[in-house]
Tab-separated table of C-alpha atoms in Angstrom:
chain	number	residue	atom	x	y	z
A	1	UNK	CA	0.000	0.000	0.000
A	2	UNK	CA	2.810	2.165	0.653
A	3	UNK	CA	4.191	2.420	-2.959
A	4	UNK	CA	0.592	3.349	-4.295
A	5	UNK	CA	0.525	6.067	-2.297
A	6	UNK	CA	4.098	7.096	-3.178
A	7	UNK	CA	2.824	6.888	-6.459
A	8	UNK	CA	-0.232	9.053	-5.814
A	9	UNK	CA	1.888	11.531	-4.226
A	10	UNK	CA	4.809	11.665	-6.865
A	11	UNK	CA	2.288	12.343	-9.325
A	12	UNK	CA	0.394	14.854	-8.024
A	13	UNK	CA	3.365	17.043	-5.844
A	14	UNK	CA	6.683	15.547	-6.857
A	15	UNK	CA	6.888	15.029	-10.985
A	16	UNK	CA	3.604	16.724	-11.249
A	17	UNK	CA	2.470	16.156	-15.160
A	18	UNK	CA	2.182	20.358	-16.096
A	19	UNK	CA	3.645	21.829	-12.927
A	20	UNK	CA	6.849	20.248	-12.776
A	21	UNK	CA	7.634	18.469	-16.124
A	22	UNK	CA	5.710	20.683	-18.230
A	23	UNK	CA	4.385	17.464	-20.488
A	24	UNK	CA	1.404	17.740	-22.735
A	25	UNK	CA	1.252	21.599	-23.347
A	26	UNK	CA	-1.303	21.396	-26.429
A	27	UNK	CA	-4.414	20.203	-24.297
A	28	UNK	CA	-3.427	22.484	-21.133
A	29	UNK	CA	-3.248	25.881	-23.911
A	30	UNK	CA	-6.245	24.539	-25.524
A	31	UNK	CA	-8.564	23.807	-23.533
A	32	UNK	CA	-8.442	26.000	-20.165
A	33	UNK	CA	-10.592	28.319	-21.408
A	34	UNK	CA	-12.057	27.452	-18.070
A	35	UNK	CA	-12.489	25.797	-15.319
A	36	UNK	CA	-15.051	23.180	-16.021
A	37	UNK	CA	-13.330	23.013	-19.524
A	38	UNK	CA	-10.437	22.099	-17.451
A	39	UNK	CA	-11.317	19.684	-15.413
A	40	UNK	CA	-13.142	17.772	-17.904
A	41	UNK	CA	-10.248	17.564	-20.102
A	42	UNK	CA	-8.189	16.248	-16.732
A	43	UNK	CA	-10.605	13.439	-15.861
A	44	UNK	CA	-10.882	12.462	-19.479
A	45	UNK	CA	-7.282	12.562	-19.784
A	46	UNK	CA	-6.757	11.018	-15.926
A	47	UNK	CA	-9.074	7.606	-16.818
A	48	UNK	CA	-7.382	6.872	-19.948
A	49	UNK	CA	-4.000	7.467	-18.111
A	50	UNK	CA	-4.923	4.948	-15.829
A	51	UNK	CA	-6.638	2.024	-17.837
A	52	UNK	CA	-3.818	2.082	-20.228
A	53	UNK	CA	-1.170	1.973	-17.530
A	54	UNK	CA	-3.033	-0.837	-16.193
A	55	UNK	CA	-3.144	-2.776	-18.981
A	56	UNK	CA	-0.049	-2.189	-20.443
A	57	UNK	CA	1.494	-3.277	-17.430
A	58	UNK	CA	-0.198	-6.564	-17.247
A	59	UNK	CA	0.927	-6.878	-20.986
A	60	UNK	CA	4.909	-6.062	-20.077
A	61	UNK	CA	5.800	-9.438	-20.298
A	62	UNK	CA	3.760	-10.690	-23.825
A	63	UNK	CA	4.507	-7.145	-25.533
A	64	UNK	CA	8.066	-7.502	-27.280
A	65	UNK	CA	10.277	-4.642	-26.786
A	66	UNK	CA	11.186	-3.843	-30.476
A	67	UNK	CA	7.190	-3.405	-31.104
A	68	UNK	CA	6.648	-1.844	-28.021
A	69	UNK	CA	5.918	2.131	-28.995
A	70	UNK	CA	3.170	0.782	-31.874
A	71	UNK	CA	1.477	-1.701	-29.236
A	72	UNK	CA	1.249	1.453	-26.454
A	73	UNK	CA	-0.037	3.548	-29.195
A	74	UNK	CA	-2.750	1.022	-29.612
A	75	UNK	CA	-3.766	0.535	-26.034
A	76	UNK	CA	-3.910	3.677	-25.745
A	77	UNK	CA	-5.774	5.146	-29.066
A	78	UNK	CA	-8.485	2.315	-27.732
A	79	UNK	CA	-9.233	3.886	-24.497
A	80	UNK	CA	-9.335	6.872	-25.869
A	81	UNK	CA	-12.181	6.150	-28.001
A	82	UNK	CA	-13.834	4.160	-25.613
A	83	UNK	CA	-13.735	7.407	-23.715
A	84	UNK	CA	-14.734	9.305	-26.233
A	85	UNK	CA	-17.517	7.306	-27.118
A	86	UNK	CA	-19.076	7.349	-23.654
A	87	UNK	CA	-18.766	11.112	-23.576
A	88	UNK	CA	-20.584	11.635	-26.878
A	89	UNK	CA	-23.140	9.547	-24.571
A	90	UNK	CA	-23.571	10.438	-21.571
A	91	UNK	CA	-21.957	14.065	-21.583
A	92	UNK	CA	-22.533	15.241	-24.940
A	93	UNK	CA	-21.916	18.931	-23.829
A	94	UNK	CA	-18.216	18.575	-22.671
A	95	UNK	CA	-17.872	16.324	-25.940
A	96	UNK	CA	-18.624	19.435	-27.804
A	97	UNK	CA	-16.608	21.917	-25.822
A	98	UNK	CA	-13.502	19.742	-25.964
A	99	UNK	CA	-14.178	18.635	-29.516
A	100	UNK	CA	-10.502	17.498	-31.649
A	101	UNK	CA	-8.855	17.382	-28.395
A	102	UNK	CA	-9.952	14.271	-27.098
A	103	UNK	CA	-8.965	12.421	-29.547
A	104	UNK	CA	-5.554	13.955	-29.523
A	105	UNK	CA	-5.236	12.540	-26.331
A	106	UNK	CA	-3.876	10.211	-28.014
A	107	UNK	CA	-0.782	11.779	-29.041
A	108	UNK	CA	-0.641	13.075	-25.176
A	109	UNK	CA	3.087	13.013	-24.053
A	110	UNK	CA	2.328	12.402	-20.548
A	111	UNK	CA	0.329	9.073	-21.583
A	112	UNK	CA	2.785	7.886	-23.764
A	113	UNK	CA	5.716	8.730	-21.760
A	114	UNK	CA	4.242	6.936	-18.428
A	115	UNK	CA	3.749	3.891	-20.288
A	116	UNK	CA	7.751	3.631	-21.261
A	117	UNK	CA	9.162	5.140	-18.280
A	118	UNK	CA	7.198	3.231	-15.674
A	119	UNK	CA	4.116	0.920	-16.340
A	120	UNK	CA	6.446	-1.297	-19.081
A	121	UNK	CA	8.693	-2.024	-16.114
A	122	UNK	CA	6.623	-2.139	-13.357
A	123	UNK	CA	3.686	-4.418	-11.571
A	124	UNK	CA	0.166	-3.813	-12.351
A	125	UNK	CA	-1.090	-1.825	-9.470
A	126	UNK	CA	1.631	0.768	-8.622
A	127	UNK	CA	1.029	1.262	-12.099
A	128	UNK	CA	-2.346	1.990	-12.043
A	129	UNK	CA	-1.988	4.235	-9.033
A	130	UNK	CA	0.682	6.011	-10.904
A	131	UNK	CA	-1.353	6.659	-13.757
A	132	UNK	CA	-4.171	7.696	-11.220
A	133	UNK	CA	-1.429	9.822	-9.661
A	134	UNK	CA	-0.338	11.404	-12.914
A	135	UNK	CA	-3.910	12.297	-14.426
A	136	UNK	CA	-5.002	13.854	-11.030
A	137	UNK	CA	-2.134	15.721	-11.306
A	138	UNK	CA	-2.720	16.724	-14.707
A	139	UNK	CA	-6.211	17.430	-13.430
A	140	UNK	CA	-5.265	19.668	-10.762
A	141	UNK	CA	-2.969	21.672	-12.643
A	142	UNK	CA	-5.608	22.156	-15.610
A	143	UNK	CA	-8.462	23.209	-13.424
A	144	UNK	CA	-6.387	25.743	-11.829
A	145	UNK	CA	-4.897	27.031	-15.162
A	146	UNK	CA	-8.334	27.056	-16.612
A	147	UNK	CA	-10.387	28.754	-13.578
A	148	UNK	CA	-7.403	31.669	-13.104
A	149	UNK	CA	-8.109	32.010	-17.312
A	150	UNK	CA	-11.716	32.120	-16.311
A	151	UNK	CA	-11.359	34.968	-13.836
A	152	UNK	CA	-9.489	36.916	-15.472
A	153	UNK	CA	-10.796	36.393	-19.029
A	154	UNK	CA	-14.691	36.770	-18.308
A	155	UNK	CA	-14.712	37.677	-14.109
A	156	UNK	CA	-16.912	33.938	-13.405
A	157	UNK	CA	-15.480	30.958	-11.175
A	158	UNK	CA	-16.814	27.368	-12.220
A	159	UNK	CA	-19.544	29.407	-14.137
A	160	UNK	CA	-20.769	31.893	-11.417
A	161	UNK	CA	-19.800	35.134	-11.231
A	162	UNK	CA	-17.696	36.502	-8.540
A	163	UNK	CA	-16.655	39.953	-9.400
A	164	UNK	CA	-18.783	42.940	-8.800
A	165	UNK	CA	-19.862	44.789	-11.766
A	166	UNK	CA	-17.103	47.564	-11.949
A	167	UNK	CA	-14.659	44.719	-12.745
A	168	UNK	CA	-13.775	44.890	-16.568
A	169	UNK	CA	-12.765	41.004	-17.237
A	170	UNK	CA	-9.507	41.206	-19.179
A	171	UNK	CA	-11.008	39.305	-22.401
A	172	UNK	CA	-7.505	38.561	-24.151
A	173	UNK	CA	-7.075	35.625	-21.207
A	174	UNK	CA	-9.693	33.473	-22.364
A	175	UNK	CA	-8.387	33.408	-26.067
A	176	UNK	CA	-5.342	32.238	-27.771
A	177	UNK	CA	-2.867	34.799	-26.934
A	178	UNK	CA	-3.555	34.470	-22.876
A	179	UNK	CA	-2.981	30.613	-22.989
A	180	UNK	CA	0.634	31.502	-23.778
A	181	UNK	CA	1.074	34.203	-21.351
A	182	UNK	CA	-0.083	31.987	-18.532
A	183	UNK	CA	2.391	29.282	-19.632
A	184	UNK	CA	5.150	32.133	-19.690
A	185	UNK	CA	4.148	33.478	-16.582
A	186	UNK	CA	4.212	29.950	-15.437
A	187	UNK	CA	7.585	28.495	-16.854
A	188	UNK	CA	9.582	32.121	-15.316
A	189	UNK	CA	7.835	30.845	-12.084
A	190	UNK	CA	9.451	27.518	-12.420
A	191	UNK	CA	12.805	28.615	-13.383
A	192	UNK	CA	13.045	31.043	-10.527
A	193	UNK	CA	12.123	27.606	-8.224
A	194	UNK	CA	14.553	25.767	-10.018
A	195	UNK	CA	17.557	28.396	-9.877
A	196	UNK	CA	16.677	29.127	-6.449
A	197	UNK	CA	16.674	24.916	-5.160
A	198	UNK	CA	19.900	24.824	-7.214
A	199	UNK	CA	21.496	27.421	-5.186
A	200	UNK	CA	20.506	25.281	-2.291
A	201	UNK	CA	21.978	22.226	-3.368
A	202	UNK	CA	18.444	20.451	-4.000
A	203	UNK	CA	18.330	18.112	-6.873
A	204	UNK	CA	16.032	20.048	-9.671
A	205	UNK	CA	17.246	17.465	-12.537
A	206	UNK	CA	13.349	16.615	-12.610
A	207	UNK	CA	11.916	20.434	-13.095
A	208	UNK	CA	12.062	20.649	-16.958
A	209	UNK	CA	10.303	22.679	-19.940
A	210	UNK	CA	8.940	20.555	-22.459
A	211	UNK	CA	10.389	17.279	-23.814
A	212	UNK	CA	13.440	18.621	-24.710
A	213	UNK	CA	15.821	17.421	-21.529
A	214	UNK	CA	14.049	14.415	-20.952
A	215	UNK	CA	13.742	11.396	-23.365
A	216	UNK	CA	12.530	8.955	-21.882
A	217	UNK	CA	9.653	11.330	-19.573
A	218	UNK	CA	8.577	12.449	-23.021
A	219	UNK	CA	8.262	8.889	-24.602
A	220	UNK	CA	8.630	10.930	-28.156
A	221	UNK	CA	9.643	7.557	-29.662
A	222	UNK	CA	11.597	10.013	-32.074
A	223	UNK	CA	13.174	11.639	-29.323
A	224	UNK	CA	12.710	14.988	-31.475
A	225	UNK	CA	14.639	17.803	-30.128
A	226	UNK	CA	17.434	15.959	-28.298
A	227	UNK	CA	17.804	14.218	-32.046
A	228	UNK	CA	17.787	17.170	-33.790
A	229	UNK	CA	20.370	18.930	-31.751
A	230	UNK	CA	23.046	16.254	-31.771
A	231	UNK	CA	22.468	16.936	-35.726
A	232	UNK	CA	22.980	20.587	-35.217
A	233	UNK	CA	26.408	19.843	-33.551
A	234	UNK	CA	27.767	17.480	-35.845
A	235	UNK	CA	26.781	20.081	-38.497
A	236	UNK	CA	28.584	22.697	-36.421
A	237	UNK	CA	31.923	19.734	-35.499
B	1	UNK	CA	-17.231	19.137	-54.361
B	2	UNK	CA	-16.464	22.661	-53.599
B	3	UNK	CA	-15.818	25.508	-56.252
B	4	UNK	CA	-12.242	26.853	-56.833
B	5	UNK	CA	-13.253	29.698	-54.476
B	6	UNK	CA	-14.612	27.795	-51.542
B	7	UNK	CA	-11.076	25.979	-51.670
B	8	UNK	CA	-9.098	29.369	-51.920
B	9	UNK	CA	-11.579	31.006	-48.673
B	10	UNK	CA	-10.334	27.599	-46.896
B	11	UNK	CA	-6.972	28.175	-48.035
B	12	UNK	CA	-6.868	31.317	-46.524
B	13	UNK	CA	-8.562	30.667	-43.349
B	14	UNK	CA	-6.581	27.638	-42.483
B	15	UNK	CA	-3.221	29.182	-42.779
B	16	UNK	CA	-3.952	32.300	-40.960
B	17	UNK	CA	-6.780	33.285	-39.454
B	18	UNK	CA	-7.302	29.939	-37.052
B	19	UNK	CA	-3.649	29.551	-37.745
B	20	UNK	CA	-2.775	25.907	-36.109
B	21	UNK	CA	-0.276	26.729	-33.499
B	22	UNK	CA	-1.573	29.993	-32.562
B	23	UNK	CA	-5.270	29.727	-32.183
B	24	UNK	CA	-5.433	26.322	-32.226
B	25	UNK	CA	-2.160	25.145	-30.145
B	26	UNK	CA	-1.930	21.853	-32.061
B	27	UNK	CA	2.118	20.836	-33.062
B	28	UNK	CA	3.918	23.137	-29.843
B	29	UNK	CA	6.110	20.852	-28.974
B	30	UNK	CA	8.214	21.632	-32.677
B	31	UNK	CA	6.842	24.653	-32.922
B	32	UNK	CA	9.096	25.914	-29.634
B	33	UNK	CA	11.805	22.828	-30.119
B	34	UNK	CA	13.069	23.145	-33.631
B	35	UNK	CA	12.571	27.082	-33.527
B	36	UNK	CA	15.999	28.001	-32.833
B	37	UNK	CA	17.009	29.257	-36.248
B	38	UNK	CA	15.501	30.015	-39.403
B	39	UNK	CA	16.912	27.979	-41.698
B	40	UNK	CA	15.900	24.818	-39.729
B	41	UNK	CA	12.833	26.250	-38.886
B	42	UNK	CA	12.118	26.802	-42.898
B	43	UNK	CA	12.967	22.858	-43.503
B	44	UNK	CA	10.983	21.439	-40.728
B	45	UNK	CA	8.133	23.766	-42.376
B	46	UNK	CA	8.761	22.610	-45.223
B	47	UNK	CA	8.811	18.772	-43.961
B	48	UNK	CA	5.409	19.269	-42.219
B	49	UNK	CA	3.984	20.505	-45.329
B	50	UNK	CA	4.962	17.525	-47.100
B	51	UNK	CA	3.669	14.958	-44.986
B	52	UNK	CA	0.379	16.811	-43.529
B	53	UNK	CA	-0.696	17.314	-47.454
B	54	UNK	CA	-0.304	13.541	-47.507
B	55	UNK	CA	-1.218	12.054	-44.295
B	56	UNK	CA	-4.476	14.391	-45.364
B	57	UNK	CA	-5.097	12.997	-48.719
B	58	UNK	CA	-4.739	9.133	-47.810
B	59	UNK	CA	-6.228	9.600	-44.489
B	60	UNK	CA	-9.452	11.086	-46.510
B	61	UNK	CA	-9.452	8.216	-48.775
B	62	UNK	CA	-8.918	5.355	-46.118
B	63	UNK	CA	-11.967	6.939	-44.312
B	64	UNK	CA	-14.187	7.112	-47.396
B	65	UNK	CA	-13.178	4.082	-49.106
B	66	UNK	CA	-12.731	1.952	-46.373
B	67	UNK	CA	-13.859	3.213	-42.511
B	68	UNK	CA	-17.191	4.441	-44.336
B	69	UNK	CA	-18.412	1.576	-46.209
B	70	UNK	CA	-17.461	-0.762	-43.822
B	71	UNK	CA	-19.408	1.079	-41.441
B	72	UNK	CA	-16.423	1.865	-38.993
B	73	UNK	CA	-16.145	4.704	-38.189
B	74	UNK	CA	-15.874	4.719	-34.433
B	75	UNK	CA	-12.087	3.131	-35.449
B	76	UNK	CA	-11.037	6.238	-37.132
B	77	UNK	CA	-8.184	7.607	-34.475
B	78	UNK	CA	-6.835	4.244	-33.956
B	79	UNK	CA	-6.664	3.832	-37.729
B	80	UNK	CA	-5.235	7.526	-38.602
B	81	UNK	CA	-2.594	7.572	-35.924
B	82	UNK	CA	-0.858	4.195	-37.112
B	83	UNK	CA	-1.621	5.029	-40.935
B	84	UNK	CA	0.110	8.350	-39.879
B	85	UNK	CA	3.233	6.176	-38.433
B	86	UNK	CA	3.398	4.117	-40.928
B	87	UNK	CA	2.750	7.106	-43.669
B	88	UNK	CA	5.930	8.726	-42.567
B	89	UNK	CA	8.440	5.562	-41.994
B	90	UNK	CA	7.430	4.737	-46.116
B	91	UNK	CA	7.836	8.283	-47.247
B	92	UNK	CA	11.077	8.673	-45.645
B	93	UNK	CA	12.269	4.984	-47.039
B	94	UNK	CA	10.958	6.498	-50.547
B	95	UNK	CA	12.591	9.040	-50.383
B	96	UNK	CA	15.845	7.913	-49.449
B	97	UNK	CA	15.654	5.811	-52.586
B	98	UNK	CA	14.098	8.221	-54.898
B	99	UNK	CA	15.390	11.266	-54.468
B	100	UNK	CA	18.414	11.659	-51.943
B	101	UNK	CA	18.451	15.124	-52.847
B	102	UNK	CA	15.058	16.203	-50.873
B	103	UNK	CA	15.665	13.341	-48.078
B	104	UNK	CA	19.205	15.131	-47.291
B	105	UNK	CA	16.716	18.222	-46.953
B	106	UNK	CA	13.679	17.127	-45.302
B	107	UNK	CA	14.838	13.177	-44.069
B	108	UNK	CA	16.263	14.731	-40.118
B	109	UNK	CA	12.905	16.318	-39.529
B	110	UNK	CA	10.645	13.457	-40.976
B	111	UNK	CA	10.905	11.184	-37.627
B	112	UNK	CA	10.039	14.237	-35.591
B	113	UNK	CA	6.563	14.756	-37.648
B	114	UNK	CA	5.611	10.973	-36.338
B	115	UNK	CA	4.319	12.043	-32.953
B	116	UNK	CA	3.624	15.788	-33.576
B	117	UNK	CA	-0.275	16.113	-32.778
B	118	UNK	CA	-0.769	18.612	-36.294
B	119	UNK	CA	-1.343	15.663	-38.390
B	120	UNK	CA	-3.750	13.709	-36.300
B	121	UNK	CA	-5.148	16.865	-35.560
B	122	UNK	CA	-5.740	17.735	-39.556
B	123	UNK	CA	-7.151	13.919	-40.309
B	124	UNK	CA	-9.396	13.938	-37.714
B	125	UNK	CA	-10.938	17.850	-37.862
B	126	UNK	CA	-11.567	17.005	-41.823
B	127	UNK	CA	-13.372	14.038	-40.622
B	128	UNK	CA	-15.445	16.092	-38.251
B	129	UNK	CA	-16.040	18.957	-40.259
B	130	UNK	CA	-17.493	16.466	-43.319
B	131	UNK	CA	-14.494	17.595	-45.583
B	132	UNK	CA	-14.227	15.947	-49.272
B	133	UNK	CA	-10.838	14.215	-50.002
B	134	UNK	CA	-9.732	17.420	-52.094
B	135	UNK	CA	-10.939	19.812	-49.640
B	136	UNK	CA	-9.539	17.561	-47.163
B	137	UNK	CA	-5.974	18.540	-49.010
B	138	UNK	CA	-6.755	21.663	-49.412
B	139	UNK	CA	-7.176	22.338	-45.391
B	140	UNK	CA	-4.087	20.074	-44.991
B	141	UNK	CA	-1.602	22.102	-47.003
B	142	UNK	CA	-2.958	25.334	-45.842
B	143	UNK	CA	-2.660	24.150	-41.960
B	144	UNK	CA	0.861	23.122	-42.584
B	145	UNK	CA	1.761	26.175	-44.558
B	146	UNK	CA	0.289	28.295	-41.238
B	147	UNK	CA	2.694	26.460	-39.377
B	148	UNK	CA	5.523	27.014	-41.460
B	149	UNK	CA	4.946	31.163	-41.445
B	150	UNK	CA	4.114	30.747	-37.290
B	151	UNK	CA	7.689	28.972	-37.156
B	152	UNK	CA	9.825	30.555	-39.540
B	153	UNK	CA	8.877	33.917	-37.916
B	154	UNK	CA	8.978	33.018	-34.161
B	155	UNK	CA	12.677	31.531	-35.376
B	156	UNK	CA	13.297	34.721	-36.985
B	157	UNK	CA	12.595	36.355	-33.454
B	158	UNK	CA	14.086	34.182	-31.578
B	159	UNK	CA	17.531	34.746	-33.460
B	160	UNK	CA	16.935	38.500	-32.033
B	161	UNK	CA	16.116	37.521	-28.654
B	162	UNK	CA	19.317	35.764	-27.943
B	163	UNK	CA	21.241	39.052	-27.820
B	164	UNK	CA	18.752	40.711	-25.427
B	165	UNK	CA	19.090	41.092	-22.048
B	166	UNK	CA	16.304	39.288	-19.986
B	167	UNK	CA	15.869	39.027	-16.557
B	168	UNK	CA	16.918	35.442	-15.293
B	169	UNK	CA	13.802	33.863	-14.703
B	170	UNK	CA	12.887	34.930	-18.227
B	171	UNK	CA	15.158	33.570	-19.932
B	172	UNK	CA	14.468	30.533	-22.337
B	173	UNK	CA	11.035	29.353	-22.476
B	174	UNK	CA	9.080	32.065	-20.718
B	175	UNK	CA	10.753	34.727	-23.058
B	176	UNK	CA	9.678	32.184	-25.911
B	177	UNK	CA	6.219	31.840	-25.080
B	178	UNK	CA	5.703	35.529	-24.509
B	179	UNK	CA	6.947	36.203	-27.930
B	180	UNK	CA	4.321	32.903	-29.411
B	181	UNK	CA	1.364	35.568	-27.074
B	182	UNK	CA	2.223	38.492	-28.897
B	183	UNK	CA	2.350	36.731	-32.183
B	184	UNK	CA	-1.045	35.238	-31.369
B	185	UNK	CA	-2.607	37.921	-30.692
B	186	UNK	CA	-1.107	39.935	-34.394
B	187	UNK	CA	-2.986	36.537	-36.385
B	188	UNK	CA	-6.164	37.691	-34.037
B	189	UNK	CA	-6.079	40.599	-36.723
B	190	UNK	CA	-6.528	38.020	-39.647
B	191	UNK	CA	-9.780	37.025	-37.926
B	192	UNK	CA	-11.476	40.280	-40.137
B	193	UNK	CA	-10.184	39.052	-43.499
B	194	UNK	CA	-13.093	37.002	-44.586
């Protein structure tokens, strides 16, 4: 019992998914437009994190480990329309809100990346509770993004509204442009963390931006920009 | 099948006014890796234009000839996202034999495309949106050539950047991702073109 709740923990404080690792950036710009938006997008992402850990897990031993990156990509493309077939069910309107994006959660870093870094070396239920971990992580992180978008962008929390008339919402936040200022204001938050834990001899090898320190937390089976920039050097050598 | 102006509006409207990485945030991860410089910005462009025009075209055509009629369509992102894999390990492998000339161009940045959401994210909007196979092209190419102006200029930029002086905590991705804001919100001005 103890690991699962290391697991829970690491996922949600320790390598938290957005906060910490800064994995999956496309759905957190996309679709915080608020907080329900958000959280929807989290639990979505959270369940299919989890069933696919699960079962690629129990697979480890049968899946061969040249094939492996094609077999998680099915596993995990099939939850995600399972998913995404119960939503267009049972909650049509976040189907609609979230539209393309679920299924891109497909080509979700964090899902991919959880699957080679822990569940294809690990027993079935840490896994799962990592994957549990991970998504409420995820889900944390894009409720909070999406309901500080949400105030600021149109004045309402979870849909109510909160700020007294006089309050002009700042409308920019809820559209494109204020998806990447929140990220920026959010990675310059991280490096100051990170330079400041450095400075106190803490290990910050974890805190990254995007998939570009990283391999095998990314799971980019390419391994894009670490490829690309051994390239660049041999072009510069 | 649409009229030759239908497909230009489309044109138009998918390569800058709901530009793909700006409005749309689909393909970041290149968009702020391989952004470094222009010139490898301009062939990664150029790469992604390549193989979204033709992950669109035989993605439309697998769907119509085959998900369609067979009546399975609920399979269609399992389907796409391994035709997509596959798509781009044959292209490169053709194009290694065909004509080293473009693969010494294009072939470093043709394993990257693989995982990059754009593509997916093309194949499966045309689906949605009820797209012929020629519109379906049509929207490809002019997503991919959005990308390539959102990445050749944020390179261009970025080649600026690296002389200025930033505060610490600025520096690197923040700065980056302020500059993508700013650029976001100059396409918000192509929203009154059509």
């Amino acid at each position: 019992m103890n690991e699962s709740w290391e697991r829970l923990y690491n996922g949600l404080v320790k390598e938290n998914p957005t906060f910490v690792l800064m994995l999956g950036m496309c759905p957190t710009l996309a679709v915080t437009t608020s907080a329900v938006n958000g959280l929807g997008m989290g639990l979505t992402t959270a369940a299919v994190l989890a069933l696919s850990n699960l079962l690629i897990s129990l697979l480890r031993n049968v899946i061969p480990n040249r094939v492996r990156i094609p077999a998680f990509i099915v596993i995990i493309a099939s939850f995600v329309t399972v998913v995404q077939l119960l939503l267009q069910a049972y909650i049509p309107t976040l189907n609609a809100a979230l539209g393309v994006y679920i299924p891109l959660i497909v080509v979700n870093c964090i899902i991919l990346g959880r699957a080679e870094s822990y569940a294809y070396s690990n027993p079935p239920i840490p896994s799962l509770f990592d994957g549990v971990g991970m998504g409420l992580g995820f889900t944390i992180a894009l409720t909070c993004i999406g309901a500080v978008r949400e105030f600021l962008g149109t004045g309402y929390a979870f849909g109510v509204k909160v700020t007294p008339d006089s309050f002009t919402p700042i409308g920019l936040f809820v559209l494109a442009p204020g998806a990447f200022f929140v990220l920026a204001l959010l990675t310059a938050v991280q490096n100051y963390v990170k330079a400041k834990g450095a400075k106190k001899g803490k290990d910050t090898s974890k805190i990254q931006s995007g998939c570009n320190h990283d391999c095998l937390n990314c799971g980019d089976s390419a391994c894009s920009t670490r490829f690309y920039d051994e390239e660049e050097e041999r072009d510069k050598g | 099948m649409s009229s030759i102006r239908e497909l230009l509006i489309l044109l138009i409207s998918s390569s800058l006014v709901s530009n793909v990485v700006l409005s749309q945030f689909l393909g970041l991860c290149p968009f702020l890796g391989v952004s470094k410089k222009i010139k490898t910005a301009a062939g990664m462009g150029t790469a992604v234009i390549f193989v979204i025009t033709i992950a669109s075209a035989v993605a439309g055509l697998i769907y119509k000839f085959i998900l369609q009629r067979f009546g399975l369509e609920y399979l269609q992102t399992i389907v796409f996202i391994l035709v997509i894999a596959a798509l781009v390990q044959f292209v490169e492998m053709f194009m290694k034999k065909a004509i080293p000339s473009l693969y010494r161009a294009l072939g470093v940045y043709l394993p990257l495309i693989t995982t990059n959401c754009a593509v997916l994210g093309v194949a499966i909007t045309n689906v949605q949106k009820e797209y012929d196979v020629v519109t379906g092209i049509v929207n490809g190419f002019g997503t991919a050539v959005g990308f390539t102006v959102a990445i050749v200029i944020l390179a261009g930029i970025r080649e600026r950047i690296e002389y200025n002086d930033i505060p610490n905590a600025w520096k690197g991705m923040p700065i980056v991702l302020v500059t993508a804001g700013l650029m976001a919100i100059a396409f918000c001005g192509f929203s009154g073109l059509l």
